[in-house]
mmCIF file of C-alpha atoms in Angstrom:
data_model
loop_
_atom_site.group_PDB
_atom_site.id
_atom_site.type_symbol
_atom_site.label_atom_id
_atom_site.label_comp_id
_atom_site.label_asym_id
_atom_site.label_seq_id
_atom_site.Cartn_x
_atom_site.Cartn_y
_atom_site.Cartn_z
ATOM 1 C CA ALA A 145 -0.027 0.025 0.054
ATOM 2 C CA GLN A 146 1.003 3.626 -0.671
ATOM 3 C CA THR A 147 1.325 6.202 2.069
ATOM 4 C CA VAL A 148 1.596 10.041 1.456
ATOM 5 C CA THR A 149 2.864 12.263 3.985
ATOM 6 C CA GLN A 150 2.612 16.247 4.287
ATOM 7 C CA SER A 151 4.474 17.343 7.729
ATOM 8 C CA GLN A 152 3.075 20.808 7.496
ATOM 9 C CA PRO A 153 -0.078 21.135 8.506
ATOM 10 C CA GLU A 154 -0.252 25.263 7.940
ATOM 11 C CA MET A 155 1.843 27.780 6.166
ATOM 12 C CA SER A 156 1.830 31.281 5.450
ATOM 13 C CA VAL A 157 3.642 33.441 3.296
ATOM 14 C CA GLN A 158 3.944 36.939 2.338
ATOM 15 C CA GLU A 159 2.447 38.137 -1.367
ATOM 16 C CA ALA A 160 5.261 38.303 -4.151
ATOM 17 C CA GLU A 161 7.273 35.906 -1.776
ATOM 18 C CA THR A 162 8.196 32.357 -2.653
ATOM 19 C CA VAL A 163 7.079 29.314 -0.354
ATOM 20 C CA THR A 164 7.695 25.521 -0.615
ATOM 21 C CA LEU A 165 5.147 22.638 0.611
ATOM 22 C CA SER A 166 6.712 19.423 1.473
ATOM 23 C CA CYS A 167 5.623 15.838 0.445
ATOM 24 C CA THR A 168 7.028 12.695 1.221
ATOM 25 C CA TYR A 169 5.697 9.468 -0.042
ATOM 26 C CA ASP A 170 6.134 5.379 0.194
ATOM 27 C CA THR A 171 5.857 2.872 -2.526
ATOM 28 C CA SER A 172 7.146 -0.305 -3.728
ATOM 29 C CA GLU A 173 6.204 0.760 -7.322
ATOM 30 C CA SER A 174 8.730 1.873 -9.586
ATOM 31 C CA ASN A 175 6.662 3.470 -12.020
ATOM 32 C CA TYR A 176 3.753 5.835 -10.658
ATOM 33 C CA TYR A 177 2.350 9.744 -11.055
ATOM 34 C CA LEU A 178 2.596 12.108 -8.535
ATOM 35 C CA PHE A 179 -0.028 14.918 -7.931
ATOM 36 C CA TRP A 180 -0.213 18.758 -6.227
ATOM 37 C CA TYR A 181 -3.789 19.473 -5.891
ATOM 38 C CA LYS A 182 -5.071 22.835 -4.828
ATOM 39 C CA GLN A 183 -8.689 23.034 -3.076
ATOM 40 C CA PRO A 184 -10.050 26.561 -2.131
ATOM 41 C CA PRO A 185 -12.935 27.186 -0.019
ATOM 42 C CA SER A 186 -15.145 26.218 -2.953
ATOM 43 C CA ARG A 187 -14.255 23.055 -2.070
ATOM 44 C CA GLN A 188 -13.234 22.020 -5.810
ATOM 45 C CA MET A 189 -9.987 20.036 -6.303
ATOM 46 C CA ILE A 190 -7.567 21.836 -8.943
ATOM 47 C CA LEU A 191 -4.882 19.958 -10.651
ATOM 48 C CA VAL A 192 -1.579 22.204 -10.084
ATOM 49 C CA ILE A 193 0.946 20.098 -11.339
ATOM 50 C CA ARG A 194 1.781 16.419 -12.417
ATOM 51 C CA GLN A 195 4.756 14.181 -12.393
ATOM 52 C CA GLU A 196 5.870 11.221 -14.049
ATOM 53 C CA ALA A 197 8.077 9.044 -11.905
ATOM 54 C CA TYR A 198 10.124 8.028 -15.026
ATOM 55 C CA LYS A 199 11.032 11.790 -16.098
ATOM 56 C CA GLN A 200 13.846 13.037 -14.013
ATOM 57 C CA GLN A 201 12.839 16.561 -15.315
ATOM 58 C CA ASN A 202 11.024 18.373 -12.501
ATOM 59 C CA ALA A 203 7.617 19.845 -13.636
ATOM 60 C CA THR A 204 6.898 23.309 -13.984
ATOM 61 C CA GLU A 205 3.535 25.073 -14.468
ATOM 62 C CA ASN A 206 3.854 28.847 -14.531
ATOM 63 C CA ARG A 207 4.956 29.952 -10.988
ATOM 64 C CA PHE A 208 4.387 26.439 -9.753
ATOM 65 C CA SER A 209 7.098 23.785 -9.917
ATOM 66 C CA VAL A 210 8.309 20.887 -8.500
ATOM 67 C CA ASN A 211 11.574 19.552 -6.710
ATOM 68 C CA PHE A 212 11.110 15.213 -7.486
ATOM 69 C CA GLN A 213 13.516 13.089 -5.437
ATOM 70 C CA LYS A 214 12.696 9.769 -6.784
ATOM 71 C CA ALA A 215 15.482 7.997 -4.588
ATOM 72 C CA ALA A 216 14.237 10.178 -1.160
ATOM 73 C CA LYS A 217 10.708 9.518 -2.199
ATOM 74 C CA SER A 218 10.223 13.421 -1.810
ATOM 75 C CA PHE A 219 7.652 15.894 -3.937
ATOM 76 C CA SER A 220 7.870 19.194 -2.965
ATOM 77 C CA LEU A 221 5.824 22.059 -4.068
ATOM 78 C CA LYS A 222 7.591 25.591 -4.963
ATOM 79 C CA ILE A 223 5.032 28.430 -5.322
ATOM 80 C CA SER A 224 7.078 31.694 -6.571
ATOM 81 C CA ASP A 225 5.867 35.388 -6.732
ATOM 82 C CA SER A 226 2.921 33.752 -4.320
ATOM 83 C CA GLN A 227 -0.626 35.708 -4.974
ATOM 84 C CA LEU A 228 -3.625 35.943 -2.417
ATOM 85 C CA GLY A 229 -5.426 33.184 -4.572
ATOM 86 C CA ASP A 230 -3.005 30.900 -3.972
ATOM 87 C CA THR A 231 -4.831 30.642 -0.232
ATOM 88 C CA ALA A 232 -5.886 27.278 -0.349
ATOM 89 C CA MET A 233 -5.328 23.570 1.200
ATOM 90 C CA TYR A 234 -2.734 21.522 -1.060
ATOM 91 C CA PHE A 235 -2.526 18.297 -1.356
ATOM 92 C CA CYS A 236 -0.217 15.899 -2.366
ATOM 93 C CA ALA A 237 -1.254 12.788 -4.367
ATOM 94 C CA PHE A 238 0.101 9.543 -5.374
ATOM 95 C CA MET A 239 -0.971 7.310 -8.330
ATOM 96 C CA LYS A 240 0.113 3.691 -9.586
ATOM 97 C CA GLN A 241 1.061 3.682 -13.143
ATOM 98 C CA ARG A 242 0.514 -0.316 -13.539
ATOM 99 C CA GLY A 243 -2.981 -1.421 -14.030
ATOM 100 C CA ALA A 244 -6.095 0.729 -15.116
ATOM 101 C CA GLY A 245 -7.789 3.549 -12.942
ATOM 102 C CA ASN A 246 -5.437 3.036 -9.727
ATOM 103 C CA MET A 247 -7.061 5.467 -7.309
ATOM 104 C CA LEU A 248 -5.311 8.719 -5.979
ATOM 105 C CA THR A 249 -3.723 8.264 -2.706
ATOM 106 C CA PHE A 250 -3.914 11.547 -0.787
ATOM 107 C CA GLY A 251 -1.884 12.947 2.074
ATOM 108 C CA GLY A 252 -3.385 15.205 4.722
ATOM 109 C CA GLY A 253 -3.109 18.858 3.175
ATOM 110 C CA THR A 254 -1.228 21.741 4.168
ATOM 111 C CA ARG A 255 -3.228 24.962 4.505
ATOM 112 C CA LEU A 256 -1.548 27.838 2.775
ATOM 113 C CA MET A 257 -2.187 31.449 3.858
ATOM 114 C CA VAL A 258 -0.861 33.979 1.407
ATOM 115 C CA LYS A 259 -0.753 37.357 3.632
ATOM 116 C CA PRO A 260 -1.439 40.673 1.576
ATOM 117 C CA GLY B 241 -21.408 18.741 -19.285
ATOM 118 C CA ALA B 242 -18.510 20.958 -18.929
ATOM 119 C CA GLY B 243 -17.503 19.494 -15.571
ATOM 120 C CA VAL B 244 -18.307 16.969 -13.209
ATOM 121 C CA SER B 245 -21.430 17.969 -11.418
ATOM 122 C CA GLN B 246 -22.677 17.093 -8.014
ATOM 123 C CA SER B 247 -25.707 17.328 -6.270
ATOM 124 C CA PRO B 248 -27.318 17.864 -3.790
ATOM 125 C CA SER B 249 -24.717 20.652 -2.962
ATOM 126 C CA ASN B 250 -25.202 19.941 0.835
ATOM 127 C CA LYS B 251 -27.350 17.734 2.719
ATOM 128 C CA VAL B 252 -28.458 17.808 6.310
ATOM 129 C CA THR B 253 -29.956 14.172 7.501
ATOM 130 C CA GLU B 254 -31.258 12.538 10.767
ATOM 131 C CA LYS B 255 -29.450 9.913 12.207
ATOM 132 C CA GLY B 256 -30.594 6.604 10.724
ATOM 133 C CA LYS B 257 -32.128 7.664 7.435
ATOM 134 C CA ASP B 258 -30.744 6.712 4.119
ATOM 135 C CA VAL B 259 -29.394 9.152 1.986
ATOM 136 C CA GLU B 260 -28.201 9.286 -2.085
ATOM 137 C CA LEU B 261 -25.584 11.363 -3.165
ATOM 138 C CA ARG B 262 -25.572 12.108 -7.446
ATOM 139 C CA CYS B 263 -22.611 12.506 -9.590
ATOM 140 C CA ASP B 264 -22.716 13.017 -13.338
ATOM 141 C CA PRO B 265 -19.361 12.912 -14.444
ATOM 142 C CA ILE B 266 -17.847 14.719 -17.774
ATOM 143 C CA SER B 267 -19.311 13.147 -20.820
ATOM 144 C CA GLY B 268 -16.791 10.517 -22.461
ATOM 145 C CA HIS B 269 -14.922 9.827 -19.100
ATOM 146 C CA THR B 270 -15.205 6.051 -18.390
ATOM 147 C CA ALA B 271 -13.326 6.001 -14.728
ATOM 148 C CA LEU B 272 -15.377 7.619 -11.864
ATOM 149 C CA TYR B 273 -13.891 7.860 -8.282
ATOM 150 C CA TRP B 274 -16.138 8.574 -5.038
ATOM 151 C CA TYR B 275 -13.877 10.061 -2.060
ATOM 152 C CA ARG B 276 -14.668 11.285 1.354
ATOM 153 C CA GLN B 277 -13.204 14.144 2.786
ATOM 154 C CA SER B 278 -13.779 14.596 6.805
ATOM 155 C CA LEU B 279 -13.433 17.852 8.462
ATOM 156 C CA GLY B 280 -9.810 19.190 8.548
ATOM 157 C CA GLN B 281 -8.518 15.628 6.862
ATOM 158 C CA GLY B 282 -7.206 14.423 3.520
ATOM 159 C CA LEU B 283 -9.396 12.504 1.038
ATOM 160 C CA GLU B 284 -10.056 8.671 1.562
ATOM 161 C CA PHE B 285 -10.837 6.321 -1.213
ATOM 162 C CA LEU B 286 -14.138 4.868 -1.259
ATOM 163 C CA ILE B 287 -15.076 3.344 -4.667
ATOM 164 C CA TYR B 288 -13.916 3.346 -7.983
ATOM 165 C CA PHE B 289 -15.512 2.375 -11.283
ATOM 166 C CA GLN B 290 -13.837 2.225 -14.537
ATOM 167 C CA GLY B 291 -15.867 1.220 -17.637
ATOM 168 C CA ASN B 292 -17.887 -2.326 -17.791
ATOM 169 C CA SER B 293 -15.186 -3.406 -14.951
ATOM 170 C CA ALA B 294 -16.508 -4.697 -11.702
ATOM 171 C CA PRO B 295 -16.083 -1.760 -9.079
ATOM 172 C CA ASP B 296 -13.339 -1.548 -6.740
ATOM 173 C CA LYS B 297 -14.872 -1.259 -3.579
ATOM 174 C CA SER B 298 -11.894 -1.625 -1.218
ATOM 175 C CA GLY B 299 -12.174 1.697 0.123
ATOM 176 C CA LEU B 300 -15.785 1.800 1.509
ATOM 177 C CA PRO B 301 -15.845 1.920 5.468
ATOM 178 C CA SER B 302 -18.654 -0.473 6.216
ATOM 179 C CA ASP B 303 -21.780 -2.095 4.552
ATOM 180 C CA ARG B 304 -23.554 0.730 4.906
ATOM 181 C CA PHE B 305 -22.062 2.617 2.018
ATOM 182 C CA SER B 306 -22.803 1.461 -1.674
ATOM 183 C CA ALA B 307 -22.895 2.589 -4.784
ATOM 184 C CA GLU B 308 -23.637 2.301 -8.464
ATOM 185 C CA ARG B 309 -23.054 3.621 -11.869
ATOM 186 C CA THR B 310 -25.791 3.234 -14.407
ATOM 187 C CA GLY B 311 -25.169 3.023 -18.187
ATOM 188 C CA GLY B 312 -21.432 4.103 -17.660
ATOM 189 C CA SER B 313 -22.508 7.538 -16.558
ATOM 190 C CA VAL B 314 -24.345 8.750 -13.913
ATOM 191 C CA SER B 315 -23.418 7.599 -10.480
ATOM 192 C CA THR B 316 -25.029 7.308 -7.167
ATOM 193 C CA LEU B 317 -23.546 6.694 -3.453
ATOM 194 C CA THR B 318 -25.957 5.469 -0.914
ATOM 195 C CA ILE B 319 -25.249 5.842 2.379
ATOM 196 C CA GLN B 320 -27.867 3.309 5.030
ATOM 197 C CA ARG B 321 -28.828 4.295 8.275
ATOM 198 C CA THR B 322 -26.431 7.242 8.353
ATOM 199 C CA GLN B 323 -24.299 7.727 11.615
ATOM 200 C CA GLN B 324 -23.049 11.105 12.709
ATOM 201 C CA GLU B 325 -19.324 9.711 11.816
ATOM 202 C CA ASP B 326 -20.728 9.573 8.294
ATOM 203 C CA SER B 327 -20.645 13.837 8.225
ATOM 204 C CA ALA B 328 -18.120 14.757 5.559
ATOM 205 C CA VAL B 329 -17.755 16.230 1.957
ATOM 206 C CA TYR B 330 -18.441 13.599 -0.677
ATOM 207 C CA LEU B 331 -16.122 14.276 -3.662
ATOM 208 C CA CYS B 332 -16.631 12.639 -7.013
ATOM 209 C CA ALA B 333 -14.383 12.731 -9.820
ATOM 210 C CA SER B 334 -13.967 11.223 -13.211
ATOM 211 C CA SER B 335 -11.021 10.972 -15.684
ATOM 212 C CA LEU B 336 -10.703 9.806 -19.172
ATOM 213 C CA ALA B 337 -8.933 6.735 -18.717
ATOM 214 C CA GLY B 338 -7.664 5.056 -15.374
ATOM 215 C CA TRP B 339 -4.480 6.861 -15.632
ATOM 216 C CA ALA B 340 -5.590 10.245 -16.638
ATOM 217 C CA GLU B 341 -6.237 13.353 -15.083
ATOM 218 C CA ALA B 342 -8.848 13.027 -12.523
ATOM 219 C CA PHE B 343 -11.445 16.020 -12.794
ATOM 220 C CA PHE B 344 -13.567 16.425 -9.351
ATOM 221 C CA GLY B 345 -17.056 17.913 -8.668
ATOM 222 C CA GLN B 346 -17.493 20.552 -6.061
ATOM 223 C CA GLY B 347 -18.605 17.611 -3.233
ATOM 224 C CA THR B 348 -21.794 17.110 -1.389
ATOM 225 C CA ARG B 349 -21.526 18.391 2.499
ATOM 226 C CA LEU B 350 -23.328 15.881 4.629
ATOM 227 C CA THR B 351 -23.899 16.481 7.916
ATOM 228 C CA VAL B 352 -26.163 13.717 10.167
ATOM 229 C CA VAL B 353 -27.866 15.375 13.173
#
């Protein structure tokens, strides 16, 4: 079974600054996907960024980037130039690649507050 | 539709009553998932449907929980004899295939009083 751990229940950052959210996971799989989802107060989960484990290059989406360390089973999210709209819960998630329709395994979440 | 639609948005029910939660996935998506999110917690997997295959029910917490997906589209999650610990947000997600990006609905907030 897979486990995903987010060790920071809450974080805050000043607007325009950079913040890094941590995520570690445990799996015996060699091929898998990792995700960061954002959940604003509207409750809808929104995909922020996705990383395939077989890719060595870290994924980047505009102000969002990841630091994927496969050997260490670490998958952190960096948010640059933080904006007030980034205030939300952030969830790290794992999905096996093998087989069809594997469910996402989520971490407990990090509540991020961006301060003006 | 444009996105995953869930109804109702909020539901308050008395302990012991049965409830049905509905999910309309994105048209053409073959995979559908139900998750539960208790207050301040992460998401807990409940059940997964993929096309015409038998559903993966490994996450259902008890036999009071069941789900069906009719015609490979709409899904209904049923909770029988609700308990206070069932209070949570129930999120539905769908994806084009089992390995593809999952799109989530806005969830149903269930409150058992």
